[in-house]
Coordinates of C-alpha atoms in Angstrom, one line a residue:
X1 CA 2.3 -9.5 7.5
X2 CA 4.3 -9.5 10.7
X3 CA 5.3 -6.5 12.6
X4 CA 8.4 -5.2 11.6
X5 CA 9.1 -7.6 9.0
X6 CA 11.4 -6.8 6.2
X7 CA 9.7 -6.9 3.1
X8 CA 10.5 -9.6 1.1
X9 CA 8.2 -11.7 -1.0
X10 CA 4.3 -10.0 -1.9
X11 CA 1.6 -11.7 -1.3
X12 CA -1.8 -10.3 -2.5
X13 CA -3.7 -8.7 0.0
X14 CA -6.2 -11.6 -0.8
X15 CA -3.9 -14.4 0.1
X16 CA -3.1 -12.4 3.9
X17 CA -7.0 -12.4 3.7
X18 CA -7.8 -16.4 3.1
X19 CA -4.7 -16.9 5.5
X20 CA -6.4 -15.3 8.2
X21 CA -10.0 -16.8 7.6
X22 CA -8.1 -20.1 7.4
X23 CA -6.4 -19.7 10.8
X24 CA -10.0 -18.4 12.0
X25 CA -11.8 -21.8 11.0
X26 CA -8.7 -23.6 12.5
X27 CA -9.1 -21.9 16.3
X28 CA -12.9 -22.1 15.9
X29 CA -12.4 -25.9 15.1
X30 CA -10.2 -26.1 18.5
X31 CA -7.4 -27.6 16.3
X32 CA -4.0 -26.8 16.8
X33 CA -1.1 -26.3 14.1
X34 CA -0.3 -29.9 14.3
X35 CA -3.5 -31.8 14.4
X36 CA -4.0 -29.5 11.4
X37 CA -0.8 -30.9 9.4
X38 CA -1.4 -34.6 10.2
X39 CA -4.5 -34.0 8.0
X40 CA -2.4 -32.7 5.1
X41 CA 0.6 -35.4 5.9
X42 CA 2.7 -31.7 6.6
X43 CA 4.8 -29.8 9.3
X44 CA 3.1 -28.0 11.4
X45 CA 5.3 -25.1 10.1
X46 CA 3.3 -25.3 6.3
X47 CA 0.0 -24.5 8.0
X48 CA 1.6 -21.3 10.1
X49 CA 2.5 -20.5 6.6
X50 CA -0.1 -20.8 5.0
X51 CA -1.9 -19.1 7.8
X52 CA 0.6 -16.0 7.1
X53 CA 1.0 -15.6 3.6
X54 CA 4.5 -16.8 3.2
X55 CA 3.2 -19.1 0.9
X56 CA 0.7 -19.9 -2.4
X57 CA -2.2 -21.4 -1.3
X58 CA -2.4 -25.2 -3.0
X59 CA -5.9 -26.0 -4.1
X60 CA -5.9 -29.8 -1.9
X61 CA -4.6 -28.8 0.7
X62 CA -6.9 -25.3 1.1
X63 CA -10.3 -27.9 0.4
X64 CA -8.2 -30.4 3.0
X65 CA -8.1 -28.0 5.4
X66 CA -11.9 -26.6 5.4
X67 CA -13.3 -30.3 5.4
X68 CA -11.1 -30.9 8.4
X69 CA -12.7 -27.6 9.7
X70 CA -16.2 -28.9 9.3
X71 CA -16.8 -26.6 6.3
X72 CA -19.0 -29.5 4.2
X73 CA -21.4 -27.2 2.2
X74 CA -20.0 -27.8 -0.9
X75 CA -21.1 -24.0 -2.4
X76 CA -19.1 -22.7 0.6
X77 CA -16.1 -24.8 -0.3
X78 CA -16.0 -24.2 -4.1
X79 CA -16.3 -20.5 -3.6
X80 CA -13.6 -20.6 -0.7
X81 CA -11.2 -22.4 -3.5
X82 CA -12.4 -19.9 -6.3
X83 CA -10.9 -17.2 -4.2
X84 CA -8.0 -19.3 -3.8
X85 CA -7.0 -19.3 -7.3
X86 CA -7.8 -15.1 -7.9
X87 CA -5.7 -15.0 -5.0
X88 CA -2.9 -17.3 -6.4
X89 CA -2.6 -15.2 -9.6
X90 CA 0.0 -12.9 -9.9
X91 CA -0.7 -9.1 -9.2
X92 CA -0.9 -7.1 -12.5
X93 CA 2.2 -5.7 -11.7
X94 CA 3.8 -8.7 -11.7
X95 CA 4.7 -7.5 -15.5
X96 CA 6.8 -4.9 -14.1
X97 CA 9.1 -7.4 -12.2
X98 CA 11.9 -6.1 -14.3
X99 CA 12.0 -2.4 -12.3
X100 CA 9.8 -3.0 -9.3
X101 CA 11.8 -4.4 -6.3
X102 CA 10.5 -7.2 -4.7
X103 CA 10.3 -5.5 -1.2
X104 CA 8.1 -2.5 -3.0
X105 CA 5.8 -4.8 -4.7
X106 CA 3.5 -5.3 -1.3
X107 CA 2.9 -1.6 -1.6
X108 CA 1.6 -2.2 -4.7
X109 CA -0.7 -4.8 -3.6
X110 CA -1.5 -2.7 -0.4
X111 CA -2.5 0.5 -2.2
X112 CA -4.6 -1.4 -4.6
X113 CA -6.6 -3.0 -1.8
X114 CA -6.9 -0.1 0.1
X115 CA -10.2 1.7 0.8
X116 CA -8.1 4.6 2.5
X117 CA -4.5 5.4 2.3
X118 CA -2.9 8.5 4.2
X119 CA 0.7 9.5 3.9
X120 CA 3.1 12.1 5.0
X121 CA 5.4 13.1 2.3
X122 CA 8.6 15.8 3.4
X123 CA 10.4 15.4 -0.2
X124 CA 8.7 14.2 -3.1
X125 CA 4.9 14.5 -4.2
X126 CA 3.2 11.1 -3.5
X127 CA 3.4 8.6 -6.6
X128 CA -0.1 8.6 -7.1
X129 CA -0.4 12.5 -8.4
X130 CA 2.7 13.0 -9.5
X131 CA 2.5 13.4 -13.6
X132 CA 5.1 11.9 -15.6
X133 CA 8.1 14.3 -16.0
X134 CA 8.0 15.0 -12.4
X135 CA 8.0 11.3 -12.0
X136 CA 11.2 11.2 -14.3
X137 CA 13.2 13.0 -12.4
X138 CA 12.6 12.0 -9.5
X139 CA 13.2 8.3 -10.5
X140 CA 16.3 9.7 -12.5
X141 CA 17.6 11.3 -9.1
X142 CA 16.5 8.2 -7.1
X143 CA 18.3 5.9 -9.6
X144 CA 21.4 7.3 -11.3
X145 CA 22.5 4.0 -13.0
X146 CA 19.7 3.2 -14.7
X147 CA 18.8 2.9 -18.2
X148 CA 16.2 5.2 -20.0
X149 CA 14.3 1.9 -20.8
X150 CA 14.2 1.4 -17.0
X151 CA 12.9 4.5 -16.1
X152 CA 10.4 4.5 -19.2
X153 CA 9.3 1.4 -17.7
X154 CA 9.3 2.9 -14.3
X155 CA 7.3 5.7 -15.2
X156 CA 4.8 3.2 -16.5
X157 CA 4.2 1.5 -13.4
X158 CA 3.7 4.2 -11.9
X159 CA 0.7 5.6 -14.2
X160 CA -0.5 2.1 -14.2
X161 CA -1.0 2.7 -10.0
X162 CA -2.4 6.1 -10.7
X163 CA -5.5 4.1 -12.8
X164 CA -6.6 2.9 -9.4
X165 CA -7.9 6.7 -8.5
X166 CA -10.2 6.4 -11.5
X167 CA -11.6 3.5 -10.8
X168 CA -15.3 3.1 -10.0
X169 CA -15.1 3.0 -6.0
X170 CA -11.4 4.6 -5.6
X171 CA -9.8 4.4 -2.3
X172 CA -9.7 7.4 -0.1
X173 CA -6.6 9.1 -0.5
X174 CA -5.6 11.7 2.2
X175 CA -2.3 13.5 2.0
X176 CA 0.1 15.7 4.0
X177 CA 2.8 17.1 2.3
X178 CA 5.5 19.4 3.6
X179 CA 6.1 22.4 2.0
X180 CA 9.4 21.5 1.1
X181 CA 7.7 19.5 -1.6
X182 CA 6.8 22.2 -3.7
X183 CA 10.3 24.3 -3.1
X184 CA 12.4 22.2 -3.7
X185 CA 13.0 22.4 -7.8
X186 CA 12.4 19.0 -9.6
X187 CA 12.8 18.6 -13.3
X188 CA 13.0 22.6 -13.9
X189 CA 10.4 25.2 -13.4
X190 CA 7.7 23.6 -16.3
X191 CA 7.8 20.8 -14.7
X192 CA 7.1 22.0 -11.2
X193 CA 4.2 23.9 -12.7
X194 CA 3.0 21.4 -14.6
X195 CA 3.3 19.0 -11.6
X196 CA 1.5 21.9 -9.3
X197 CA -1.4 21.7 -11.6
X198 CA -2.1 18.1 -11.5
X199 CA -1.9 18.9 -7.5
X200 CA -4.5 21.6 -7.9
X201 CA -6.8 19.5 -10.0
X202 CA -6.6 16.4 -7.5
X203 CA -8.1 19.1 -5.4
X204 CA -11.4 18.7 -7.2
X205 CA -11.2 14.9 -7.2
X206 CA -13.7 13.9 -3.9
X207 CA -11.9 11.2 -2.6
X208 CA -8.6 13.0 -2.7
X209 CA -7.7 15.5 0.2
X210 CA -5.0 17.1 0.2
X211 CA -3.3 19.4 2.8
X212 CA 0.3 21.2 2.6
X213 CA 2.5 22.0 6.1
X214 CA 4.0 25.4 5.7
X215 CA 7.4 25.8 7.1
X216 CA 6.0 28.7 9.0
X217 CA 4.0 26.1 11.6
X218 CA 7.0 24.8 12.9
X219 CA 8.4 21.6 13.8
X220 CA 5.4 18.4 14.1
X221 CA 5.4 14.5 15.1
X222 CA 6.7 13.2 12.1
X223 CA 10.4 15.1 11.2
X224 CA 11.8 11.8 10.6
X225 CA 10.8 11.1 7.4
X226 CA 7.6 9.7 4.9
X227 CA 5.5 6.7 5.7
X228 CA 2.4 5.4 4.9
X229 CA -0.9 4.2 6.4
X230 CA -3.0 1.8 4.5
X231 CA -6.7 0.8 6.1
X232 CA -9.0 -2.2 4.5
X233 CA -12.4 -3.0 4.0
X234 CA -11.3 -6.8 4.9
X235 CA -12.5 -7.4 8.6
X236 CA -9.4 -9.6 8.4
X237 CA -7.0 -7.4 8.2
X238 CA -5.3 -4.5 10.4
X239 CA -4.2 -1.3 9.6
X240 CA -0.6 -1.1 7.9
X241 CA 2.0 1.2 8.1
X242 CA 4.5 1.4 5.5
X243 CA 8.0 2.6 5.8
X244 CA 10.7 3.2 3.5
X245 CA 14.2 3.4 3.2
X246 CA 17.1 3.3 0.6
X247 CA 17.4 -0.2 0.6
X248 CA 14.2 -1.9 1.2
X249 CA 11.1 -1.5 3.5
X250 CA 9.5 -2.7 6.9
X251 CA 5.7 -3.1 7.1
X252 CA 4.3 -2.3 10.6
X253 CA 0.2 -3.9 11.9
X254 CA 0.4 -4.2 15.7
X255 CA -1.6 -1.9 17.3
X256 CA 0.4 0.2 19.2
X257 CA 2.6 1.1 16.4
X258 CA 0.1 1.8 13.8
X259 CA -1.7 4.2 16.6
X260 CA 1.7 5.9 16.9
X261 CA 1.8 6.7 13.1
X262 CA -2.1 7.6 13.1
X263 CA -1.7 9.8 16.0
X264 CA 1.2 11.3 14.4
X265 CA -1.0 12.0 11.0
X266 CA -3.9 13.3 13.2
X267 CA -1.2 15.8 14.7
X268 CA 0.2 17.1 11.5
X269 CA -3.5 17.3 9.4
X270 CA -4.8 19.9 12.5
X271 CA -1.3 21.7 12.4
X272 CA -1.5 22.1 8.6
X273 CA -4.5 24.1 6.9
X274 CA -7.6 22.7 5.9
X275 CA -7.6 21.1 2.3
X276 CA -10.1 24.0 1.7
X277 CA -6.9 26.0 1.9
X278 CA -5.0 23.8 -0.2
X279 CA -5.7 25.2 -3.8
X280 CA -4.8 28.6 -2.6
X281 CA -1.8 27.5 -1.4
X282 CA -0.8 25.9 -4.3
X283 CA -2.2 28.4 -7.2
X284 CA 0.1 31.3 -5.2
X285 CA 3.5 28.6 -5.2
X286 CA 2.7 27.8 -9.3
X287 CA 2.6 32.1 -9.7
X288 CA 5.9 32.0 -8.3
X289 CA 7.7 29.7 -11.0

């Protein structure tokens, strides 16, 4: 993932990973991105490729590569290629192709790799706890010319990203949400209360937290709009920021502008009460629909 870049094709999370550790062996060899490709009978540009994620990882060339790294244990190179082929296989939500853009699909891939994943949300609750007639219509809103099947499918999806919260070692999820969130009507007032009460039970989960801005503390770091910041257990890889807009979405890892969104996060979750706070908060909004 580059900084800034415009997502476009989705590589699993797995695939960046091998990338990198390819690219490692490469500078630790003291070979340079053409002495690499003579070895392969390739441009120089397929191993920056490679080494990026921009594209599938072919079996010869990846056990190529490590012999021409000096990687000659033959149990490091056969497990090397078996995570080469998990990571050549398509995501699981590679069945949704039909309703998931290709630019959101990273996401996907992101949040399912994850072992923490903070957001700011100023309009909608996050995909991951919203239940499924909130989620209609809010995709229903989002796209008005799409069939019922689409959003059906939609809706699918996104229970199928929810699963990943149940899962035995679930990523930490840590959420700001203005309080716009829960005034602004979505879907009618069972909805919202319905919606309001899956919020209220995340409450109890312990590797959700939760916080809600009030409008009452006043303007914070982050006006602008939602984003999200994904970190990994992979040494490998940075932290990523993900930001949306109505026509696609960039994906942010250097340093100083993932500190700027962190910071930003850190700002608004002292600002906003603790998550202690948070089912209060949410029990008195749910009395008033």
């Amino acid at each position: 993932m580059n900084d800034a870049r415009p997502a476009n094709a989705a590589p699993t999370v797995l695939r960046v990973v091998l990338g990198r550790r390819l690219q490692d062996l490469r500078e630790k060899a003291g070979l340079s991105y053409e002495q690499a490709a003579r070895a392969l009978d390739v441009t120089h540009a397929t191993i920056r490729r490679m080494e990026k994620a921009e594209v599938g990882l072919r079996l010869p060339y990846v056990e190529k590569l490590l012999q021409t790294y000096g990687v000659t244990e033959p149990f490091e190179i056969e497990k090397f290629l078996d995570l080469t082929k998990d990571a050549n296989r398509p995501g699981w939500w590679h069945r949704f192709r039909d309703v998931l853009p290709e630019w959101f699909s990273a996401f996907v891939s992101l949040e399912g790799s994850a072992e923490l994943i903070r957001a700011y949300e100023p309009h909608y609750v996050p995909g991951l706890l919203q239940t499924d007639d909130y989620a209609q219509a809010v995709l229903r809103a989002g796209r008005p010319g799409a069939t019922q099947k689409e959003i059906d499918r939609s809706v699918a999806l996104r229970r199928q990203r929810q699963a990943l919260l149940a899962r035995e070692e679930p990523p930490m999820l840590w959420v700001v949400m203005d309080e716009t969130v829960l005034r602004r009507p979505i879907g009618g007032p069972g909805v919202m209360r319905a919606q309001i009460t899956r919020l209220i039970e995340a409450c109890d989960m312990p590797q959700v937290r939760l916080q809600v801005l009030p409008f009452a503390s006043g303007p914070h770091p982050a006006m602008y709009g939602p984003f999200h910041v994904f970190r990994f257990e992979h040494p490998e890889l940075p932290d990523v920021v993900y930001v949306e807009s109505l026509v696609g979405a960039i994906y942010l890892d250097e340093r100083n502008d993932v500190s700027t969104f962190r910071e930003a996060l850190d700002r608004m979750s002292a600002q906003a009460p603790s998550a202690n706070r948070t089912q209060d908060f949410l029990n008195a909004r749910r009395r008033e629909l």
